[in-house]
Short mmCIF file of C-alpha atoms in Angstrom, two decimals:
data_model
loop_
_atom_site.label_atom_id
_atom_site.label_comp_id
_atom_site.label_asym_id
_atom_site.label_seq_id
_atom_site.Cartn_x
_atom_site.Cartn_y
_atom_site.Cartn_z
CA UNK B 1 13.27 6.29 -12.99
CA UNK B 2 14.26 2.66 -12.53
CA UNK B 3 12.13 0.76 -9.99
CA UNK B 4 10.21 3.66 -8.38
CA UNK B 5 8.87 2.44 -5.03
CA UNK B 6 8.24 5.10 -2.38
CA UNK B 7 6.06 8.16 -3.06
CA UNK B 8 5.50 11.08 -0.69
CA UNK B 9 3.73 14.44 -1.03
CA UNK B 10 6.06 17.35 -0.20
CA UNK B 11 3.45 20.00 0.60
CA UNK B 12 5.92 22.54 2.01
CA UNK B 13 8.60 21.91 -0.60
CA UNK B 14 11.13 21.17 2.15
CA UNK B 15 13.03 18.57 0.12
CA UNK B 16 12.03 19.45 -3.45
CA UNK B 17 12.30 23.23 -3.02
CA UNK B 18 8.88 23.66 -4.63
CA UNK B 19 5.66 23.39 -2.58
CA UNK B 20 3.11 20.73 -3.58
CA UNK B 21 5.67 18.54 -5.30
CA UNK B 22 5.79 14.74 -5.15
CA UNK B 23 8.91 12.90 -4.00
CA UNK B 24 9.71 9.53 -5.59
CA UNK B 25 12.33 7.12 -4.28
CA UNK B 26 13.80 4.36 -6.39
CA UNK B 27 16.99 2.94 -7.86
CA UNK B 28 19.34 3.99 -10.61
CA UNK B 29 22.95 3.61 -11.64
CA UNK B 30 23.58 0.88 -9.10
CA UNK B 31 22.42 3.02 -6.17
CA UNK B 32 19.43 4.95 -4.92
CA UNK B 33 17.64 7.95 -6.39
CA UNK B 34 15.29 10.43 -4.75
CA UNK B 35 13.58 12.61 -7.34
CA UNK B 36 10.95 15.34 -7.30
CA UNK B 37 7.99 15.79 -9.62
CA UNK B 38 6.94 19.43 -9.60
CA UNK B 39 3.37 20.76 -9.96
CA UNK B 40 4.04 21.52 -13.65
CA UNK B 41 4.90 17.79 -14.10
CA UNK B 42 8.58 18.39 -14.78
CA UNK B 43 10.96 16.25 -12.71
CA UNK B 44 14.51 16.30 -11.43
CA UNK B 45 16.81 14.17 -9.29
CA UNK B 46 17.31 15.66 -5.80
CA UNK B 47 19.69 13.09 -4.24
CA UNK B 48 21.46 10.10 -5.78
CA UNK B 49 24.38 9.13 -3.56
CA UNK B 50 24.99 7.64 -0.12
CA UNK B 51 22.01 5.30 -0.15
CA UNK B 52 20.57 2.31 -2.00
CA UNK B 53 17.11 1.70 -3.47
CA UNK B 54 14.55 3.64 -1.40
CA UNK B 55 11.90 1.40 0.18
CA UNK B 56 9.66 3.80 2.12
CA UNK B 57 9.70 7.41 3.30
CA UNK B 58 7.75 9.62 5.66
CA UNK B 59 7.95 13.13 7.13
CA UNK B 60 8.23 13.22 10.91
CA UNK B 61 6.42 15.82 13.02
CA UNK B 62 9.30 18.30 12.72
CA UNK B 63 9.16 18.14 8.92
CA UNK B 64 12.28 15.98 8.64
CA UNK B 65 12.32 13.39 5.82
CA UNK B 66 12.92 9.84 7.06
CA UNK B 67 13.49 7.01 4.58
CA UNK B 68 14.62 3.37 4.50
CA UNK B 69 16.89 1.72 1.94
CA UNK B 70 18.38 -1.66 1.01
CA UNK B 71 21.86 -1.19 2.56
CA UNK B 72 20.20 -1.67 5.26
CA UNK B 73 19.78 1.69 6.93
CA UNK B 74 17.39 4.54 7.68
CA UNK B 75 18.38 8.05 6.62
CA UNK B 76 17.14 11.58 7.30
CA UNK B 77 17.22 14.93 5.53
CA UNK B 78 16.09 18.47 6.35
CA UNK B 79 16.69 19.48 2.75
CA UNK B 80 20.43 18.87 2.67
CA UNK B 81 22.29 15.70 1.70
CA UNK B 82 20.74 12.70 3.53
CA UNK B 83 22.66 11.27 6.48
CA UNK B 84 22.38 7.84 8.10
CA UNK B 85 20.29 7.97 11.28
CA UNK B 86 20.71 4.27 12.12
CA UNK B 87 21.50 0.89 10.56
CA UNK B 88 19.27 -2.16 10.97
CA UNK B 89 20.10 -5.88 11.38
CA UNK B 90 18.16 -6.79 8.21
CA UNK B 91 16.67 -4.85 5.32
CA UNK B 92 14.10 -2.26 6.45
CA UNK B 93 10.88 -1.83 4.52
CA UNK B 94 7.82 0.08 5.65
CA UNK B 95 8.18 2.80 8.28
CA UNK B 96 5.69 4.73 10.44
CA UNK B 97 6.23 7.60 12.87
CA UNK B 98 4.22 8.15 16.07
CA UNK B 99 3.29 11.41 17.81
CA UNK B 100 6.56 11.31 19.80
CA UNK B 101 8.59 11.08 16.56
CA UNK B 102 9.57 7.49 17.31
CA UNK B 103 10.27 5.55 14.12
CA UNK B 104 8.64 2.13 13.71
CA UNK B 105 10.41 -0.04 11.11
CA UNK B 106 9.28 -3.36 9.61
CA UNK B 107 12.32 -5.54 8.87
CA UNK B 108 12.93 -8.45 6.52
CA UNK B 109 13.45 -10.73 9.54
CA UNK B 110 9.75 -10.38 10.47
CA UNK B 111 10.20 -7.94 13.36
CA UNK B 112 9.06 -4.40 14.01
CA UNK B 113 11.70 -2.32 15.77
CA UNK B 114 11.22 1.11 17.36
CA UNK B 115 13.90 3.82 17.22
CA UNK B 116 13.89 7.19 18.95
CA UNK B 117 14.11 10.38 16.92
CA UNK B 118 17.87 10.56 17.57
CA UNK B 119 18.37 7.07 16.10
CA UNK B 120 18.82 5.20 19.38
CA UNK B 121 17.04 1.86 19.73
CA UNK B 122 13.90 2.00 21.90
CA UNK B 123 12.57 -1.54 21.35
CA UNK B 124 14.32 -4.26 19.33
CA UNK B 125 11.28 -6.56 19.23
CA UNK B 126 8.05 -4.56 19.45
CA UNK B 127 6.50 -7.28 17.27
CA UNK B 128 7.86 -10.57 15.87
CA UNK B 129 6.76 -13.34 13.54
CA UNK B 130 5.45 -10.99 10.85
CA UNK B 131 5.64 -11.35 7.07
CA UNK B 132 9.06 -9.74 6.55
CA UNK B 133 9.08 -7.24 3.69
CA UNK B 134 5.42 -8.06 3.04
CA UNK B 135 4.65 -6.05 6.20
CA UNK B 136 3.29 -2.48 5.97
CA UNK B 137 2.79 0.07 8.74
CA UNK B 138 0.55 3.11 9.24
CA UNK B 139 -0.69 4.99 12.29
CA UNK B 140 -4.41 5.68 12.50
CA UNK B 141 -5.40 9.33 12.02
CA UNK B 142 -7.53 9.48 15.17
CA UNK B 143 -10.92 10.27 13.53
CA UNK B 144 -12.84 7.89 11.32
CA UNK B 145 -13.16 5.03 13.77
CA UNK B 146 -9.51 4.01 13.62
CA UNK B 147 -8.10 5.90 16.60
CA UNK B 148 -4.33 6.32 16.78
CA UNK B 149 -3.34 2.65 16.94
CA UNK B 150 -0.59 1.21 14.79
CA UNK B 151 -2.12 -0.66 11.85
CA UNK B 152 -0.07 -3.42 10.25
CA UNK B 153 -0.71 -5.36 7.06
CA UNK B 154 1.28 -8.59 7.52
CA UNK B 155 0.89 -10.92 4.59
CA UNK B 156 -2.83 -11.56 4.22
CA UNK B 157 -3.78 -10.24 7.68
CA UNK B 158 -4.63 -6.72 8.85
CA UNK B 159 -3.78 -6.14 12.52
CA UNK B 160 -3.96 -3.31 15.00
CA UNK B 161 -1.33 -2.93 17.73
CA UNK B 162 -1.55 -1.03 20.98
CA UNK B 163 1.61 0.62 22.28
CA UNK B 164 2.42 -2.40 24.45
CA UNK B 165 2.78 -4.52 21.33
CA UNK B 166 -0.49 -6.44 21.73
CA UNK B 167 -1.91 -7.34 18.32
CA UNK B 168 -5.53 -7.86 17.27
CA UNK B 169 -6.44 -9.30 13.87
CA UNK B 170 -9.14 -7.08 12.37
CA UNK B 171 -9.13 -8.35 8.77
CA UNK B 172 -7.83 -11.14 6.56
CA UNK B 173 -7.70 -12.31 2.96
CA UNK B 174 -5.52 -9.48 1.65
CA UNK B 175 -3.15 -9.97 -1.29
CA UNK B 176 0.30 -8.40 -0.81
CA UNK B 177 3.53 -8.27 -2.78
CA UNK B 178 5.85 -8.05 -4.47
CA UNK B 179 8.01 -6.59 -1.68
CA UNK B 180 7.68 -2.80 -1.57
CA UNK B 181 4.84 -3.18 -4.06
CA UNK B 182 1.86 -2.60 -1.77
CA UNK B 183 0.46 0.81 -0.89
CA UNK B 184 -0.86 1.15 2.67
CA UNK B 185 -1.92 4.63 3.75
CA UNK B 186 -4.65 6.64 5.46
CA UNK B 187 -6.23 9.22 3.17
CA UNK B 188 -7.49 12.74 3.92
CA UNK B 189 -10.95 11.21 4.40
CA UNK B 190 -9.50 9.14 7.31
CA UNK B 191 -10.15 5.89 5.43
CA UNK B 192 -7.42 3.27 4.99
CA UNK B 193 -6.34 2.56 1.41
CA UNK B 194 -4.59 -0.67 0.39
CA UNK B 195 -3.30 -1.49 -3.09
CA UNK B 196 -3.38 -5.12 -4.19
CA UNK B 197 -0.84 -5.59 -6.98
CA UNK B 198 -1.86 -9.16 -7.83
CA UNK B 199 -5.58 -8.31 -7.88
CA UNK B 200 -5.21 -5.06 -9.87
CA UNK B 201 -7.35 -3.13 -7.42
CA UNK B 202 -7.38 -0.56 -4.60
CA UNK B 203 -9.31 -1.25 -1.39
CA UNK B 204 -10.87 1.48 0.74
CA UNK B 205 -11.53 0.56 4.37
CA UNK B 206 -13.75 2.91 6.35
CA UNK B 207 -15.08 2.16 9.85
CA UNK B 208 -14.47 -1.54 9.39
CA UNK B 209 -16.06 -1.91 5.96
CA UNK B 210 -14.21 -2.79 2.75
CA UNK B 211 -15.34 -1.13 -0.49
#
């Protein structure tokens, strides 16, 4: 695949058709590609039309696939051909989904917008002044000392946001980039994992400590 960016585990096989497959979003042929890697390590293209290079993707709490692309837009799929849920005023990058299935999107203009599950805009400026496409979002898992706050890596700073949009810097000195090139995810051990492309390393953050 050309320029693979987004990776997501498809435990139920909802999109891939095969449980425990891995979905990979990228570019190809002038557009976007969403492929599946099956447990036997064979791979196939699932979707390759109607969208541009895939930037990030998540499953919401109904099992629906939600992903952002370069057009700029956010699309959804329940296993059939993806459809556009909403368009954004600038390119969307990282996305995160809260317990109410609201979609938080980090945009190239340095804002975080919130959209309802039906695609309607809930908040056009939840946060502003962030690092554009060098901004990454993830909701805390609850256990592990993180709670369920929204965690945001914005440039070199790690912040937590409450649901009123109040930010607290909880870490600094991170190396991010290139755009869509940083992994930012909570693992099954409830620790936060951050990839640093320029430093050739993976950080594990557990209860406020970096390892």
